[in-house]
Amino acid sequence: MKLFHFASPQTFYPLAGRLAPVFAVLAAVLCIAGLYIGFLLAPTDAQQGEVYRIIFIHVPAAWMSMFIYLVMAFWSIVGLSLGTRLSFYMCRALAPTGAIFCFIALWTGALWGRPTWGAYWVWDARLTSQLLLQFLYFGYIALTQAIEDPRRADRAGAIIALVGAVNVPVIYFSVQWWNTLHQGASVSLTKAPSMASIMLSGMLVMAIAAWCYTLAVTLKRVRSIILERERHTDWAAAEIAGAQR
Amino acid sequence: MMWQSVSEFLSMGGRGFYVWGSYGVTFLLIALELWLLARRRRSSLTRLRQLQQLDRS
């Protein structure tokens, strides 16, 4: 079936090699466009002045940190149920990028919170569950590194990805379910956005840039993982011997 | 162009520390990720080639 053609590491490896640079260029172009909108087109905010411009990193990073963990959970389900090695490789490839975006969300949030709320940190539901997400990422990475047998490590990591995925809707709905200092959703699928459209545009462009960046980096990383894990196969051995860089 | 001067842009209404502290650290982390990724690729290939040499001998 054509659908599973690229489920083989051997066929996916060259595809990833061709796609990664495309997404890298897209990410760079969109990032420049997003920053242009964010710093040169979007006006001063009536309430927050200029410091709101942190939003153009904070929200895309937070969205990506949540989305990446859900994608890891998805690949974990696929890997555990179908036994496809490449699913686990993708899961492993996504984790570092997700962890970095999670940290960026926490860091930029703290720097935004200090001037606007008066505090770098509060233990409200959103911030606390986002911090938990950071520990889940670190836990996934640490566990998969710590277990010697790679196949067992894959499966153990998959459990963390699946169990931890429950935290993502908690983060998302935290501002509705609990009384939080973190503001509620300005952007939703069902209501009109409650922010100026030029600011929303900048945020969305940066979000797509972050997504393209994630794809580029993940595809590159999974190529290394594929070679490491498939090194005993003929095709990978040839690739290792012949690869320039 | 809404910024009257470079210093006004850098000041960000007095909140430059928070804005540039955010963008600066983000830029550094992205650069770090890219550097670590390149380094992983290089060291991985080196190690895999060494293993190939050992397998042959």
CSV table of C-alpha atoms in Angstrom, one decimal:
chain,number,residue,atom,x,y,z
A,1,MET,CA,0.0,0.0,0.0
A,2,LYS,CA,1.4,3.4,-1.0
A,3,LEU,CA,0.6,4.8,2.4
A,4,PHE,CA,3.3,2.7,4.1
A,5,HIS,CA,5.9,3.2,1.4
A,6,PHE,CA,7.7,5.8,3.5
A,7,ALA,CA,7.2,3.8,6.7
A,8,SER,CA,10.5,2.1,5.9
A,9,PRO,CA,13.6,3.9,7.2
A,10,GLN,CA,15.3,3.2,3.9
A,11,THR,CA,12.7,5.1,1.8
A,12,PHE,CA,12.1,7.8,4.4
A,13,TYR,CA,15.8,8.7,4.8
A,14,PRO,CA,16.2,10.4,1.4
A,15,LEU,CA,12.7,12.0,1.6
A,16,ALA,CA,13.7,13.6,4.9
A,17,GLY,CA,16.9,14.8,3.3
A,18,ARG,CA,15.1,16.5,0.5
A,19,LEU,CA,12.3,18.0,2.7
A,20,ALA,CA,14.5,19.4,5.5
A,21,PRO,CA,16.1,22.2,3.6
A,22,VAL,CA,12.8,23.3,2.1
A,23,PHE,CA,11.3,23.7,5.5
A,24,ALA,CA,14.4,25.4,6.8
A,25,VAL,CA,14.2,28.1,4.1
A,26,LEU,CA,10.4,28.5,4.7
A,27,ALA,CA,11.1,28.9,8.4
A,28,ALA,CA,13.7,31.5,7.9
A,29,VAL,CA,11.6,33.5,5.4
A,30,LEU,CA,8.5,33.3,7.7
A,31,CYS,CA,10.5,34.3,10.7
A,32,ILE,CA,11.8,37.4,9.0
A,33,ALA,CA,8.3,38.2,7.8
A,34,GLY,CA,6.8,37.6,11.3
A,35,LEU,CA,9.4,39.8,13.0
A,36,TYR,CA,8.9,42.5,10.5
A,37,ILE,CA,5.2,42.4,11.3
A,38,GLY,CA,5.8,42.2,15.0
A,39,PHE,CA,8.3,45.0,15.3
A,40,LEU,CA,7.7,47.3,12.3
A,41,LEU,CA,4.0,47.0,11.6
A,42,ALA,CA,2.2,46.1,14.8
A,43,PRO,CA,1.5,49.2,16.9
A,44,THR,CA,2.1,50.0,20.5
A,45,ASP,CA,-0.4,48.2,22.8
A,46,ALA,CA,-2.8,50.5,24.6
A,47,GLN,CA,-2.4,48.7,27.9
A,48,GLN,CA,1.0,47.0,27.8
A,49,GLY,CA,3.0,49.4,25.7
A,50,GLU,CA,5.9,47.6,23.9
A,51,VAL,CA,6.5,44.7,26.2
A,52,TYR,CA,3.6,42.8,24.6
A,53,ARG,CA,5.9,42.1,21.6
A,54,ILE,CA,7.2,39.1,23.5
A,55,ILE,CA,3.9,37.5,22.3
A,56,PHE,CA,5.4,36.8,18.9
A,57,ILE,CA,7.8,34.3,20.5
A,58,HIS,CA,5.9,33.2,23.6
A,59,VAL,CA,2.7,32.0,22.0
A,60,PRO,CA,4.2,30.2,19.0
A,61,ALA,CA,6.7,28.5,21.3
A,62,ALA,CA,4.0,27.4,23.8
A,63,TRP,CA,1.8,26.1,20.9
A,64,MET,CA,4.7,24.1,19.5
A,65,SER,CA,5.7,22.7,22.9
A,66,MET,CA,2.1,21.3,23.2
A,67,PHE,CA,1.7,20.2,19.6
A,68,ILE,CA,5.0,18.4,19.5
A,69,TYR,CA,4.2,16.4,22.6
A,70,LEU,CA,0.9,15.4,21.0
A,71,VAL,CA,2.7,14.3,17.8
A,72,MET,CA,5.1,12.3,20.0
A,73,ALA,CA,2.1,10.6,21.6
A,74,PHE,CA,0.7,9.9,18.1
A,75,TRP,CA,4.0,8.3,16.9
A,76,SER,CA,4.1,6.3,20.1
A,77,ILE,CA,0.6,4.9,19.5
A,78,VAL,CA,1.6,4.0,15.9
A,79,GLY,CA,4.9,2.5,16.9
A,80,LEU,CA,3.4,0.4,19.8
A,81,SER,CA,0.5,-0.8,17.7
A,82,LEU,CA,2.1,-1.4,14.3
A,83,GLY,CA,5.6,-2.1,15.5
A,84,THR,CA,7.1,0.4,13.0
A,85,ARG,CA,10.6,1.4,14.1
A,86,LEU,CA,10.5,4.7,12.2
A,87,SER,CA,7.6,5.9,14.4
A,88,PHE,CA,9.8,5.6,17.4
A,89,TYR,CA,12.7,7.3,15.6
A,90,MET,CA,10.4,10.3,14.9
A,91,CYS,CA,9.3,10.4,18.5
A,92,ARG,CA,12.9,10.6,19.6
A,93,ALA,CA,13.7,13.2,17.0
A,94,LEU,CA,10.9,15.5,18.1
A,95,ALA,CA,11.7,15.5,21.8
A,96,PRO,CA,14.7,17.9,22.0
A,97,THR,CA,12.9,20.5,19.9
A,98,GLY,CA,9.8,20.2,21.9
A,99,ALA,CA,11.8,20.6,25.1
A,100,ILE,CA,13.5,23.7,23.8
A,101,PHE,CA,10.2,25.3,22.8
A,102,CYS,CA,8.7,24.5,26.2
A,103,PHE,CA,11.7,26.2,27.9
A,104,ILE,CA,11.3,29.2,25.6
A,105,ALA,CA,7.6,29.5,26.5
A,106,LEU,CA,8.5,29.4,30.2
A,107,TRP,CA,11.4,31.8,29.9
A,108,THR,CA,9.6,34.4,27.8
A,109,GLY,CA,6.5,34.0,29.9
A,110,ALA,CA,8.5,34.8,33.0
A,111,LEU,CA,10.1,37.9,31.4
A,112,TRP,CA,6.6,39.0,30.3
A,113,GLY,CA,5.1,38.3,33.7
A,114,ARG,CA,7.5,40.4,35.7
A,115,PRO,CA,6.6,43.8,34.1
A,116,THR,CA,2.9,43.0,33.6
A,117,TRP,CA,2.0,41.0,36.6
A,118,GLY,CA,4.8,41.9,39.0
A,119,ALA,CA,6.0,38.4,39.2
A,120,TYR,CA,8.4,36.2,37.2
A,121,TRP,CA,6.5,33.1,38.3
A,122,VAL,CA,3.2,32.1,40.0
A,123,TRP,CA,2.0,28.6,40.7
A,124,ASP,CA,-1.2,29.1,38.7
A,125,ALA,CA,-2.6,26.2,36.7
A,126,ARG,CA,-1.2,27.1,33.3
A,127,LEU,CA,2.3,27.9,34.4
A,128,THR,CA,2.4,24.8,36.7
A,129,SER,CA,1.2,22.4,34.0
A,130,GLN,CA,3.6,23.9,31.4
A,131,LEU,CA,6.4,23.3,33.9
A,132,LEU,CA,5.2,19.8,34.2
A,133,LEU,CA,5.4,19.5,30.5
A,134,GLN,CA,9.1,20.5,30.7
A,135,PHE,CA,9.8,17.8,33.2
A,136,LEU,CA,8.0,15.3,30.9
A,137,TYR,CA,10.2,16.2,28.0
A,138,PHE,CA,13.3,15.9,30.1
A,139,GLY,CA,12.0,12.6,31.5
A,140,TYR,CA,11.4,11.2,28.0
A,141,ILE,CA,14.9,12.2,26.9
A,142,ALA,CA,16.6,10.9,30.0
A,143,LEU,CA,14.7,7.6,30.0
A,144,THR,CA,15.4,6.9,26.4
A,145,GLN,CA,19.0,7.6,26.9
A,146,ALA,CA,19.3,5.6,30.0
A,147,ILE,CA,17.9,2.3,28.7
A,148,GLU,CA,20.5,0.3,26.9
A,149,ASP,CA,18.4,-1.8,24.6
A,150,PRO,CA,17.2,0.7,22.0
A,151,ARG,CA,13.9,-1.1,21.3
A,152,ARG,CA,13.0,-1.3,24.9
A,153,ALA,CA,14.0,2.4,25.3
A,154,ASP,CA,11.7,3.2,22.4
A,155,ARG,CA,8.8,1.5,24.1
A,156,ALA,CA,9.5,2.9,27.5
A,157,GLY,CA,9.7,6.4,26.1
A,158,ALA,CA,6.5,5.8,24.2
A,159,ILE,CA,4.7,5.2,27.5
A,160,ILE,CA,5.9,8.5,28.9
A,161,ALA,CA,4.8,10.2,25.7
A,162,LEU,CA,1.3,8.7,25.9
A,163,VAL,CA,0.8,9.2,29.7
A,164,GLY,CA,2.2,12.7,29.6
A,165,ALA,CA,0.0,13.7,26.7
A,166,VAL,CA,-2.9,13.9,29.1
A,167,ASN,CA,-1.1,17.0,30.4
A,168,VAL,CA,-1.5,18.9,27.1
A,169,PRO,CA,-5.3,19.4,27.3
A,170,VAL,CA,-4.8,20.3,30.9
A,171,ILE,CA,-2.5,23.1,29.9
A,172,TYR,CA,-4.8,24.2,27.1
A,173,PHE,CA,-8.0,24.2,29.2
A,174,SER,CA,-6.3,25.4,32.5
A,175,VAL,CA,-7.4,29.0,31.9
A,176,GLN,CA,-11.0,27.9,31.7
A,177,TRP,CA,-11.1,25.2,34.4
A,178,TRP,CA,-9.2,27.2,37.0
A,179,ASN,CA,-9.0,30.8,38.2
A,180,THR,CA,-5.6,31.6,36.7
A,181,LEU,CA,-3.4,34.7,36.6
A,182,HIS,CA,-2.4,33.7,33.1
A,183,GLN,CA,-5.0,35.3,30.8
A,184,GLY,CA,-7.6,33.3,29.0
A,185,ALA,CA,-7.7,32.4,25.3
A,186,SER,CA,-7.6,35.4,22.9
A,187,VAL,CA,-7.6,33.0,20.0
A,188,SER,CA,-10.1,30.2,19.6
A,189,LEU,CA,-11.7,28.1,16.9
A,190,THR,CA,-15.2,29.2,17.8
A,191,LYS,CA,-15.0,32.9,18.6
A,192,ALA,CA,-13.6,36.0,16.9
A,193,PRO,CA,-10.1,36.8,18.1
A,194,SER,CA,-9.9,39.4,20.9
A,195,MET,CA,-6.7,40.9,19.7
A,196,ALA,CA,-5.8,43.4,17.0
A,197,SER,CA,-5.6,41.7,13.6
A,198,ILE,CA,-2.1,42.9,12.8
A,199,MET,CA,-0.8,41.5,16.1
A,200,LEU,CA,-2.7,38.2,15.4
A,201,SER,CA,-1.1,38.0,11.9
A,202,GLY,CA,2.4,38.5,13.3
A,203,MET,CA,1.7,35.7,15.9
A,204,LEU,CA,0.3,33.3,13.3
A,205,VAL,CA,3.2,33.9,10.9
A,206,MET,CA,5.7,33.2,13.7
A,207,ALA,CA,3.7,30.1,14.6
A,208,ILE,CA,3.9,28.7,11.1
A,209,ALA,CA,7.6,29.6,11.1
A,210,ALA,CA,8.1,27.7,14.3
A,211,TRP,CA,6.3,24.7,12.8
A,212,CYS,CA,8.5,24.8,9.7
A,213,TYR,CA,11.5,25.1,11.8
A,214,THR,CA,10.4,22.1,13.9
A,215,LEU,CA,9.9,20.0,10.7
A,216,ALA,CA,13.3,21.0,9.3
A,217,VAL,CA,15.2,20.2,12.5
A,218,THR,CA,13.2,17.0,13.3
A,219,LEU,CA,13.8,15.7,9.7
A,220,LYS,CA,17.5,16.3,10.0
A,221,ARG,CA,17.7,14.7,13.4
A,222,VAL,CA,15.8,11.7,12.4
A,223,ARG,CA,18.2,11.1,9.6
A,224,SER,CA,21.1,10.7,12.2
A,225,ILE,CA,18.9,8.5,14.3
A,226,ILE,CA,18.0,6.3,11.3
A,227,LEU,CA,21.7,5.8,10.3
A,228,GLU,CA,22.6,5.0,13.9
A,229,ARG,CA,19.8,2.5,14.4
A,230,GLU,CA,19.9,0.9,10.9
A,231,ARG,CA,23.6,0.8,10.6
A,232,HIS,CA,23.6,-3.0,10.2
A,233,THR,CA,21.6,-2.8,7.0
A,234,ASP,CA,23.3,-2.8,3.6
A,235,TRP,CA,21.7,0.5,2.5
A,236,ALA,CA,22.7,2.3,5.7
A,237,ALA,CA,26.2,0.9,5.6
A,238,ALA,CA,26.6,2.2,2.1
A,239,GLU,CA,25.2,5.6,3.2
A,240,ILE,CA,27.5,5.8,6.1
A,241,ALA,CA,30.5,5.0,4.0
A,242,GLY,CA,29.6,7.4,1.3
A,243,ALA,CA,28.1,10.4,3.2
A,244,GLN,CA,30.2,13.5,3.0
A,245,ARG,CA,28.8,15.3,6.0
B,1,MET,CA,8.1,53.3,10.6
B,2,MET,CA,6.9,53.9,14.1
B,3,TRP,CA,10.3,54.0,15.7
B,4,GLN,CA,11.8,57.4,15.8
B,5,SER,CA,15.3,56.2,16.5
B,6,VAL,CA,17.4,53.1,17.1
B,7,SER,CA,17.6,53.9,20.8
B,8,GLU,CA,13.9,54.1,21.0
B,9,PHE,CA,13.6,50.7,19.4
B,10,LEU,CA,16.1,49.2,21.7
B,11,SER,CA,14.5,50.7,24.7
B,12,MET,CA,11.1,49.2,24.0
B,13,GLY,CA,9.3,51.8,26.1
B,14,GLY,CA,11.7,51.1,29.0
B,15,ARG,CA,11.1,47.4,28.9
B,16,GLY,CA,14.0,46.5,26.7
B,17,PHE,CA,15.5,44.1,29.3
B,18,TYR,CA,12.3,41.9,29.1
B,19,VAL,CA,11.8,42.1,25.3
B,20,TRP,CA,15.5,41.6,24.3
B,21,GLY,CA,16.0,39.1,27.2
B,22,SER,CA,13.2,37.1,25.6
B,23,TYR,CA,14.3,37.4,22.0
B,24,GLY,CA,18.0,37.0,22.9
B,25,VAL,CA,17.7,33.8,24.8
B,26,THR,CA,15.4,32.4,22.2
B,27,PHE,CA,17.9,33.2,19.5
B,28,LEU,CA,20.7,31.6,21.5
B,29,LEU,CA,18.7,28.4,22.2
B,30,ILE,CA,17.8,28.0,18.5
B,31,ALA,CA,21.4,28.6,17.6
B,32,LEU,CA,22.4,26.0,20.3
B,33,GLU,CA,20.0,23.5,18.9
B,34,LEU,CA,21.3,23.9,15.4
B,35,TRP,CA,24.9,23.6,16.5
B,36,LEU,CA,24.1,20.5,18.6
B,37,LEU,CA,22.3,19.0,15.7
B,38,ALA,CA,25.3,19.6,13.3
B,39,ARG,CA,27.6,18.2,16.0
B,40,ARG,CA,25.5,15.1,16.5
B,41,ARG,CA,25.5,14.4,12.8
B,42,ARG,CA,29.3,14.8,12.5
B,43,SER,CA,30.1,12.7,15.6
B,44,SER,CA,27.5,10.1,14.7
B,45,LEU,CA,29.0,9.6,11.2
B,46,THR,CA,32.5,9.4,12.6
B,47,ARG,CA,31.6,6.8,15.1
B,48,LEU,CA,29.6,4.8,12.6
B,49,ARG,CA,32.5,4.8,10.2
B,50,GLN,CA,34.8,3.6,13.0
B,51,LEU,CA,32.4,0.8,13.7
B,52,GLN,CA,32.4,-0.1,10.0
B,53,GLN,CA,36.2,-0.3,10.0
B,54,LEU,CA,36.1,-2.6,13.0
B,55,ASP,CA,33.4,-4.8,11.4
B,56,ARG,CA,35.6,-5.2,8.3
B,57,SER,CA,38.8,-6.1,10.2
